[in-house]
Amino acid sequence: MSRVALVTGGSRGIGRAIAVELARTGHRVAINYARRPDAAEATAGLVTEAGGTAITIQADVGDDDDVAAMVETVITELGPVEVLVNNAGITRDGLLLRMSSADWDDVMSTNLRSLYLCSKSVLRAMVRARWGRIISIGSVSGIAGNPGQTNYAATKAGVIGFTKSLAKEVGSRGITVNAVAPGFVETELTAELGEETAAAAVNSIALGRLGRPAEVASLVGYLASDAAAYITGQAIVVDGGLAL
Ligand code: NAP
């Protein structure tokens, strides 16, 4: 059975690994991106190499009209979304006293408003099918907090509250809703940290290294599968022992 998966922010980093993992496990994959069509096309190429089918769709996941158009495109080209992975996310770090309202609002829109918009847009079809998977990428920042990340951590804590509440709303319809909370994973997002911060992070990770995108993607692949049918409302940490 070839299910349809939509991965937001699927063009790079963790989202790219998730798109490839879902292709490997037999899904037809819609890869969403915001600004970099080249990266999205490269991911589509990897999906094809993995034996899968991919389409790429530009959309700002925090924008009502963009999300509505994106979901329509997936339905037309692949069919109703059966697996939604809310992965798109940004950081706009800074101490609260220096944080601009734009940096607060941008992070809220991309990291949290997107869950409201994307999940709502695919939910009716999942309810009708009595099967669905909604998996959202949180962060250990949303559990443990992190100085300089009040905006980001607030959205990632919000991902967990959203996940638990929606899991309770739709559980009786065969739809599971879960979150995956990574620690430090090697992507362009963490490359911005700088060497000193990355080295300090490694010191506090039990496994003594940053994570790889594929190590988050494998859990997402499992949560999307029939084997994970009895797991819902969870926020599962994948951090190499950072937040112990
Ligand atoms: P990344 O390498 O910076 O990639 C971000 C992805 O999100 C890109 O595909 C980007 O597309 C897309 N994106 C950004 N803004 C968007 C928007 N408004 N609409 C649609 N797509 C948008 O990030 P990453 O490290 O893979 O992170 C992926 C997720 O994991 C995020 O939710 C992040 O918070 C979370 N996470 C990451 C880490 C880590 O250590 N890397 C740790 C914990 C949690 P374009 O390039 O086209 O703009």
mmCIF file of C-alpha atoms and ligand atoms in Angstrom:
data_model
loop_
_atom_site.group_PDB
_atom_site.id
_atom_site.type_symbol
_atom_site.label_atom_id
_atom_site.label_comp_id
_atom_site.label_asym_id
_atom_site.label_seq_id
_atom_site.Cartn_x
_atom_site.Cartn_y
_atom_site.Cartn_z
ATOM 1 C CA MET A 1 0.000 0.000 0.000
ATOM 2 C CA SER A 2 1.440 3.328 -1.024
ATOM 3 C CA ARG A 3 0.295 6.101 1.317
ATOM 4 C CA VAL A 4 0.536 9.827 0.692
ATOM 5 C CA ALA A 5 2.788 11.847 2.988
ATOM 6 C CA LEU A 6 3.263 15.605 3.175
ATOM 7 C CA VAL A 7 6.503 16.800 4.779
ATOM 8 C CA THR A 8 6.628 20.512 5.529
ATOM 9 C CA GLY A 9 10.121 21.964 5.234
ATOM 10 C CA GLY A 10 11.050 18.743 3.485
ATOM 11 C CA SER A 11 13.693 20.319 1.275
ATOM 12 C CA ARG A 12 16.648 20.328 3.659
ATOM 13 C CA GLY A 13 18.003 18.988 6.942
ATOM 14 C CA ILE A 14 15.754 16.758 9.045
ATOM 15 C CA GLY A 15 12.823 17.210 6.651
ATOM 16 C CA ARG A 16 14.897 15.915 3.744
ATOM 17 C CA ALA A 17 15.849 12.787 5.728
ATOM 18 C CA ILE A 18 12.184 12.283 6.647
ATOM 19 C CA ALA A 19 11.109 12.573 2.991
ATOM 20 C CA VAL A 20 13.691 9.947 1.997
ATOM 21 C CA GLU A 21 12.745 7.639 4.895
ATOM 22 C CA LEU A 22 9.036 7.844 4.006
ATOM 23 C CA ALA A 23 9.851 7.094 0.361
ATOM 24 C CA ARG A 24 11.949 4.129 1.476
ATOM 25 C CA THR A 25 8.979 2.836 3.477
ATOM 26 C CA GLY A 26 6.687 3.054 0.451
ATOM 27 C CA HIS A 27 5.052 6.496 0.651
ATOM 28 C CA ARG A 28 4.388 8.944 -2.140
ATOM 29 C CA VAL A 29 5.894 12.148 -0.793
ATOM 30 C CA ALA A 30 4.989 15.815 -1.157
ATOM 31 C CA ILE A 31 7.996 17.956 -0.274
ATOM 32 C CA ASN A 32 7.137 21.455 0.892
ATOM 33 C CA TYR A 33 9.662 24.296 0.983
ATOM 34 C CA ALA A 34 9.629 28.064 1.424
ATOM 35 C CA ARG A 35 12.469 29.713 -0.451
ATOM 36 C CA ARG A 36 14.850 27.164 -1.993
ATOM 37 C CA PRO A 37 13.441 25.245 -4.973
ATOM 38 C CA ASP A 38 16.952 23.890 -5.740
ATOM 39 C CA ALA A 39 17.102 22.129 -2.364
ATOM 40 C CA ALA A 40 13.561 20.771 -2.785
ATOM 41 C CA GLU A 41 14.416 19.398 -6.235
ATOM 42 C CA ALA A 42 17.560 17.771 -4.824
ATOM 43 C CA THR A 43 15.428 16.054 -2.164
ATOM 44 C CA ALA A 44 12.929 14.938 -4.819
ATOM 45 C CA GLY A 45 15.893 13.393 -6.655
ATOM 46 C CA LEU A 46 16.878 11.454 -3.517
ATOM 47 C CA VAL A 47 13.284 10.243 -3.116
ATOM 48 C CA THR A 48 13.261 9.013 -6.698
ATOM 49 C CA GLU A 49 16.604 7.257 -6.108
ATOM 50 C CA ALA A 50 15.016 5.544 -3.080
ATOM 51 C CA GLY A 51 12.387 4.194 -5.482
ATOM 52 C CA GLY A 52 9.662 6.650 -4.469
ATOM 53 C CA THR A 53 7.445 9.281 -6.074
ATOM 54 C CA ALA A 54 7.839 12.933 -5.081
ATOM 55 C CA ILE A 55 6.362 16.308 -5.856
ATOM 56 C CA THR A 56 7.676 19.645 -4.576
ATOM 57 C CA ILE A 57 5.428 22.490 -3.436
ATOM 58 C CA GLN A 58 6.384 26.030 -2.480
ATOM 59 C CA ALA A 59 4.260 27.373 0.389
ATOM 60 C CA ASP A 60 4.727 29.404 3.551
ATOM 61 C CA VAL A 61 3.328 27.058 6.207
ATOM 62 C CA GLY A 62 2.223 30.010 8.327
ATOM 63 C CA ASP A 63 0.018 31.474 5.583
ATOM 64 C CA ASP A 64 -3.653 30.433 5.280
ATOM 65 C CA ASP A 65 -3.906 30.728 1.491
ATOM 66 C CA ASP A 66 -0.553 29.042 0.831
ATOM 67 C CA VAL A 67 -1.452 26.072 3.030
ATOM 68 C CA ALA A 68 -4.902 25.688 1.439
ATOM 69 C CA ALA A 69 -3.329 25.739 -2.052
ATOM 70 C CA MET A 70 -0.577 23.318 -0.991
ATOM 71 C CA VAL A 71 -3.020 20.729 0.343
ATOM 72 C CA GLU A 72 -5.193 21.081 -2.799
ATOM 73 C CA THR A 73 -2.128 20.414 -4.963
ATOM 74 C CA VAL A 74 -1.245 17.289 -2.981
ATOM 75 C CA ILE A 75 -4.824 15.990 -3.299
ATOM 76 C CA THR A 76 -4.869 16.618 -7.062
ATOM 77 C CA GLU A 77 -1.431 15.164 -7.787
ATOM 78 C CA LEU A 78 -1.091 12.358 -5.222
ATOM 79 C CA GLY A 79 -4.373 11.996 -3.320
ATOM 80 C CA PRO A 80 -5.553 12.916 0.209
ATOM 81 C CA VAL A 81 -2.796 13.354 2.790
ATOM 82 C CA GLU A 82 -2.582 10.286 5.038
ATOM 83 C CA VAL A 83 0.643 11.182 6.841
ATOM 84 C CA LEU A 84 1.395 14.801 7.759
ATOM 85 C CA VAL A 85 4.823 15.661 9.103
ATOM 86 C CA ASN A 86 4.928 19.179 10.540
ATOM 87 C CA ASN A 87 8.667 19.685 10.283
ATOM 88 C CA ALA A 88 9.222 23.239 8.965
ATOM 89 C CA GLY A 89 10.844 25.374 11.610
ATOM 90 C CA ILE A 90 13.059 28.413 12.065
ATOM 91 C CA THR A 91 15.051 30.054 14.830
ATOM 92 C CA ARG A 92 15.389 33.788 15.445
ATOM 93 C CA ASP A 93 17.470 33.607 18.608
ATOM 94 C CA GLY A 94 18.143 36.514 20.955
ATOM 95 C CA LEU A 95 17.782 37.467 24.585
ATOM 96 C CA LEU A 96 14.229 38.525 25.379
ATOM 97 C CA LEU A 97 15.193 42.115 26.226
ATOM 98 C CA ARG A 98 16.618 42.517 22.719
ATOM 99 C CA MET A 99 14.056 40.439 20.816
ATOM 100 C CA SER A 100 12.002 42.236 18.161
ATOM 101 C CA SER A 101 8.298 41.596 17.696
ATOM 102 C CA ALA A 102 9.096 40.465 14.135
ATOM 103 C CA ASP A 103 11.426 37.756 15.460
ATOM 104 C CA TRP A 104 8.752 36.641 17.926
ATOM 105 C CA ASP A 105 5.986 36.613 15.281
ATOM 106 C CA ASP A 106 8.019 34.890 12.523
ATOM 107 C CA VAL A 107 8.911 32.001 14.814
ATOM 108 C CA MET A 108 5.313 31.682 16.055
ATOM 109 C CA SER A 109 4.014 31.646 12.488
ATOM 110 C CA THR A 110 6.432 29.096 11.006
ATOM 111 C CA ASN A 111 6.752 26.796 14.023
ATOM 112 C CA LEU A 112 3.285 26.846 15.595
ATOM 113 C CA ARG A 113 0.614 28.562 13.493
ATOM 114 C CA SER A 114 1.687 26.069 10.816
ATOM 115 C CA LEU A 115 0.536 23.152 12.984
ATOM 116 C CA TYR A 116 -2.911 24.699 13.329
ATOM 117 C CA LEU A 117 -3.175 25.402 9.584
ATOM 118 C CA CYS A 118 -1.649 22.216 8.145
ATOM 119 C CA SER A 119 -3.240 19.773 10.590
ATOM 120 C CA LYS A 120 -6.690 21.338 10.164
ATOM 121 C CA SER A 121 -6.356 21.221 6.371
ATOM 122 C CA VAL A 122 -5.682 17.473 6.225
ATOM 123 C CA LEU A 123 -7.811 16.312 9.149
ATOM 124 C CA ARG A 124 -11.229 16.027 7.502
ATOM 125 C CA ALA A 125 -9.957 13.489 4.949
ATOM 126 C CA MET A 126 -8.217 11.510 7.712
ATOM 127 C CA VAL A 127 -11.437 11.429 9.757
ATOM 128 C CA ARG A 128 -13.325 10.205 6.680
ATOM 129 C CA ALA A 129 -10.701 7.501 6.057
ATOM 130 C CA ARG A 130 -10.604 6.578 9.766
ATOM 131 C CA TRP A 131 -6.817 6.478 9.479
ATOM 132 C CA GLY A 132 -4.158 9.147 9.758
ATOM 133 C CA ARG A 133 -0.804 10.133 11.202
ATOM 134 C CA ILE A 134 0.168 13.623 12.309
ATOM 135 C CA ILE A 135 3.773 13.873 13.456
ATOM 136 C CA SER A 136 5.265 17.208 14.504
ATOM 137 C CA ILE A 137 8.892 18.046 15.153
ATOM 138 C CA GLY A 138 9.370 19.721 18.509
ATOM 139 C CA SER A 139 12.673 20.214 20.303
ATOM 140 C CA VAL A 140 14.262 19.563 23.682
ATOM 141 C CA SER A 141 14.287 23.395 23.931
ATOM 142 C CA GLY A 142 10.522 23.142 24.383
ATOM 143 C CA ILE A 143 10.994 20.761 27.310
ATOM 144 C CA ALA A 144 14.094 22.056 29.076
ATOM 145 C CA GLY A 145 14.149 25.709 27.888
ATOM 146 C CA ASN A 146 17.196 27.460 26.447
ATOM 147 C CA PRO A 147 18.500 30.992 27.042
ATOM 148 C CA GLY A 148 18.157 33.097 23.879
ATOM 149 C CA GLN A 149 15.280 30.957 22.645
ATOM 150 C CA THR A 150 12.172 32.196 24.461
ATOM 151 C CA ASN A 151 10.343 32.471 21.141
ATOM 152 C CA TYR A 152 11.557 29.115 19.765
ATOM 153 C CA ALA A 153 11.116 27.201 23.054
ATOM 154 C CA ALA A 154 7.600 28.613 23.460
ATOM 155 C CA THR A 155 6.647 27.265 20.020
ATOM 156 C CA LYS A 156 8.218 23.885 20.697
ATOM 157 C CA ALA A 157 6.422 23.582 24.060
ATOM 158 C CA GLY A 158 3.322 24.566 22.091
ATOM 159 C CA VAL A 159 3.942 21.672 19.686
ATOM 160 C CA ILE A 160 3.665 19.278 22.638
ATOM 161 C CA GLY A 161 0.442 20.813 24.009
ATOM 162 C CA PHE A 162 -1.074 20.840 20.527
ATOM 163 C CA THR A 163 -0.083 17.201 20.012
ATOM 164 C CA LYS A 164 -1.581 15.948 23.284
ATOM 165 C CA SER A 165 -4.836 17.868 22.785
ATOM 166 C CA LEU A 166 -5.360 16.833 19.159
ATOM 167 C CA ALA A 167 -4.478 13.208 20.027
ATOM 168 C CA LYS A 168 -7.387 13.235 22.489
ATOM 169 C CA GLU A 169 -9.718 14.868 19.925
ATOM 170 C CA VAL A 170 -9.158 12.388 17.099
ATOM 171 C CA GLY A 171 -8.004 9.154 18.727
ATOM 172 C CA SER A 172 -11.397 7.514 18.300
ATOM 173 C CA ARG A 173 -11.062 8.028 14.510
ATOM 174 C CA GLY A 174 -7.938 5.908 14.082
ATOM 175 C CA ILE A 175 -5.690 8.970 13.839
ATOM 176 C CA THR A 176 -2.529 9.168 15.944
ATOM 177 C CA VAL A 177 -0.843 12.465 16.765
ATOM 178 C CA ASN A 178 2.709 12.500 18.082
ATOM 179 C CA ALA A 179 5.711 14.784 18.452
ATOM 180 C CA VAL A 180 9.398 14.025 18.087
ATOM 181 C CA ALA A 181 11.738 16.252 20.101
ATOM 182 C CA PRO A 182 15.323 16.255 18.775
ATOM 183 C CA GLY A 183 18.323 17.636 20.612
ATOM 184 C CA PHE A 184 21.223 18.932 18.493
ATOM 185 C CA VAL A 185 21.117 17.528 14.965
ATOM 186 C CA GLU A 186 23.641 18.338 12.218
ATOM 187 C CA THR A 187 21.755 20.625 9.809
ATOM 188 C CA GLU A 188 22.086 24.185 8.502
ATOM 189 C CA LEU A 189 20.037 25.273 11.503
ATOM 190 C CA THR A 190 22.710 24.085 13.963
ATOM 191 C CA ALA A 191 25.573 25.158 11.658
ATOM 192 C CA GLU A 192 24.534 28.714 12.597
ATOM 193 C CA LEU A 193 25.491 27.989 16.216
ATOM 194 C CA GLY A 194 29.220 28.344 15.669
ATOM 195 C CA GLU A 195 31.992 25.948 16.684
ATOM 196 C CA GLU A 196 32.255 27.022 20.335
ATOM 197 C CA THR A 197 28.550 26.500 21.082
ATOM 198 C CA ALA A 198 28.530 23.195 19.183
ATOM 199 C CA ALA A 199 31.547 21.955 21.171
ATOM 200 C CA ALA A 200 29.846 22.958 24.447
ATOM 201 C CA ALA A 201 26.711 21.107 23.331
ATOM 202 C CA VAL A 202 28.664 17.944 22.545
ATOM 203 C CA ASN A 203 30.095 18.019 26.086
ATOM 204 C CA SER A 204 26.616 17.740 27.569
ATOM 205 C CA ILE A 205 25.428 14.939 25.248
ATOM 206 C CA ALA A 206 25.765 11.440 26.781
ATOM 207 C CA LEU A 207 26.580 9.922 23.390
ATOM 208 C CA GLY A 208 29.254 12.589 22.834
ATOM 209 C CA ARG A 209 28.186 13.736 19.369
ATOM 210 C CA LEU A 210 25.488 15.630 17.504
ATOM 211 C CA GLY A 211 22.639 13.630 15.982
ATOM 212 C CA ARG A 212 22.176 12.896 12.296
ATOM 213 C CA PRO A 213 18.962 13.791 10.431
ATOM 214 C CA ALA A 214 18.426 10.099 9.570
ATOM 215 C CA GLU A 215 18.372 9.279 13.293
ATOM 216 C CA VAL A 216 15.311 11.491 13.725
ATOM 217 C CA ALA A 217 13.760 10.357 10.445
ATOM 218 C CA SER A 218 13.812 6.675 11.412
ATOM 219 C CA LEU A 219 11.538 7.387 14.390
ATOM 220 C CA VAL A 220 9.208 9.467 12.223
ATOM 221 C CA GLY A 221 9.056 6.557 9.762
ATOM 222 C CA TYR A 222 8.105 4.219 12.592
ATOM 223 C CA LEU A 223 5.423 6.568 13.970
ATOM 224 C CA ALA A 224 3.946 6.818 10.457
ATOM 225 C CA SER A 225 3.669 3.051 10.159
ATOM 226 C CA ASP A 226 0.864 0.659 11.102
ATOM 227 C CA ALA A 227 3.219 -0.836 13.705
ATOM 228 C CA ALA A 228 2.888 2.393 15.765
ATOM 229 C CA ALA A 229 -0.931 2.276 15.841
ATOM 230 C CA TYR A 230 -1.098 2.262 19.660
ATOM 231 C CA ILE A 231 1.216 5.240 20.266
ATOM 232 C CA THR A 232 -0.471 8.632 20.459
ATOM 233 C CA GLY A 233 -0.118 11.958 22.270
ATOM 234 C CA GLN A 234 3.569 11.379 22.927
ATOM 235 C CA ALA A 235 6.581 13.668 22.662
ATOM 236 C CA ILE A 236 9.495 11.327 22.063
ATOM 237 C CA VAL A 237 12.968 12.725 22.703
ATOM 238 C CA VAL A 238 15.789 11.900 20.252
ATOM 239 C CA ASP A 239 18.764 13.731 21.714
ATOM 240 C CA GLY A 240 21.608 11.291 22.408
ATOM 241 C CA GLY A 241 21.062 11.799 26.133
ATOM 242 C CA LEU A 242 21.298 15.619 26.158
ATOM 243 C CA ALA A 243 18.300 16.322 28.393
ATOM 244 C CA LEU A 244 18.903 13.531 30.904
HETATM 245 P P1 NAP B 1 16.790 23.526 8.380
HETATM 246 O O1 NAP B 1 17.920 22.671 7.954
HETATM 247 O O2 NAP B 1 17.029 24.975 8.634
HETATM 248 O O3 NAP B 1 15.579 23.342 7.335
HETATM 249 C C1 NAP B 1 14.389 24.054 7.552
HETATM 250 C C2 NAP B 1 13.363 23.636 6.530
HETATM 251 O O4 NAP B 1 12.144 24.360 6.796
HETATM 252 C C3 NAP B 1 13.755 23.967 5.108
HETATM 253 O O5 NAP B 1 13.265 22.944 4.278
HETATM 254 C C4 NAP B 1 13.015 25.268 4.852
HETATM 255 O O6 NAP B 1 12.699 25.472 3.474
HETATM 256 C C5 NAP B 1 11.743 25.037 5.624
HETATM 257 N N1 NAP B 1 11.025 26.265 6.000
HETATM 258 C C6 NAP B 1 11.478 27.306 6.728
HETATM 259 N N2 NAP B 1 10.507 28.236 6.847
HETATM 260 C C7 NAP B 1 9.429 27.766 6.193
HETATM 261 C C8 NAP B 1 8.112 28.260 5.934
HETATM 262 N N3 NAP B 1 7.706 29.437 6.429
HETATM 263 N N4 NAP B 1 7.273 27.499 5.195
HETATM 264 C C9 NAP B 1 7.665 26.301 4.692
HETATM 265 N N5 NAP B 1 8.888 25.769 4.896
HETATM 266 C C10 NAP B 1 9.759 26.496 5.637
HETATM 267 O O7 NAP B 1 16.150 22.981 9.754
HETATM 268 P P2 NAP B 1 16.312 21.574 10.492
HETATM 269 O O8 NAP B 1 17.455 21.673 11.408
HETATM 270 O O9 NAP B 1 16.232 20.482 9.514
HETATM 271 O O10 NAP B 1 14.997 21.585 11.410
HETATM 272 C C11 NAP B 1 13.808 20.895 11.047
HETATM 273 C C12 NAP B 1 12.874 20.887 12.261
HETATM 274 O O11 NAP B 1 13.526 20.241 13.353
HETATM 275 C C13 NAP B 1 12.498 22.277 12.752
HETATM 276 O O12 NAP B 1 11.163 22.276 13.211
HETATM 277 C C14 NAP B 1 13.448 22.501 13.908
HETATM 278 O O13 NAP B 1 12.940 23.420 14.840
HETATM 279 C C15 NAP B 1 13.520 21.104 14.474
HETATM 280 N N6 NAP B 1 14.708 20.844 15.272
HETATM 281 C C16 NAP B 1 15.958 20.900 14.736
HETATM 282 C C17 NAP B 1 17.049 20.642 15.546
HETATM 283 C C18 NAP B 1 18.448 20.663 15.030
HETATM 284 O O14 NAP B 1 19.365 20.520 15.853
HETATM 285 N N7 NAP B 1 18.684 20.822 13.750
HETATM 286 C C19 NAP B 1 16.860 20.364 16.907
HETATM 287 C C20 NAP B 1 15.578 20.326 17.414
HETATM 288 C C21 NAP B 1 14.516 20.563 16.592
HETATM 289 P P3 NAP B 1 13.533 26.579 2.570
HETATM 290 O O15 NAP B 1 14.964 26.216 2.709
HETATM 291 O O16 NAP B 1 13.057 26.452 1.187
HETATM 292 O O17 NAP B 1 13.182 27.913 3.153
#
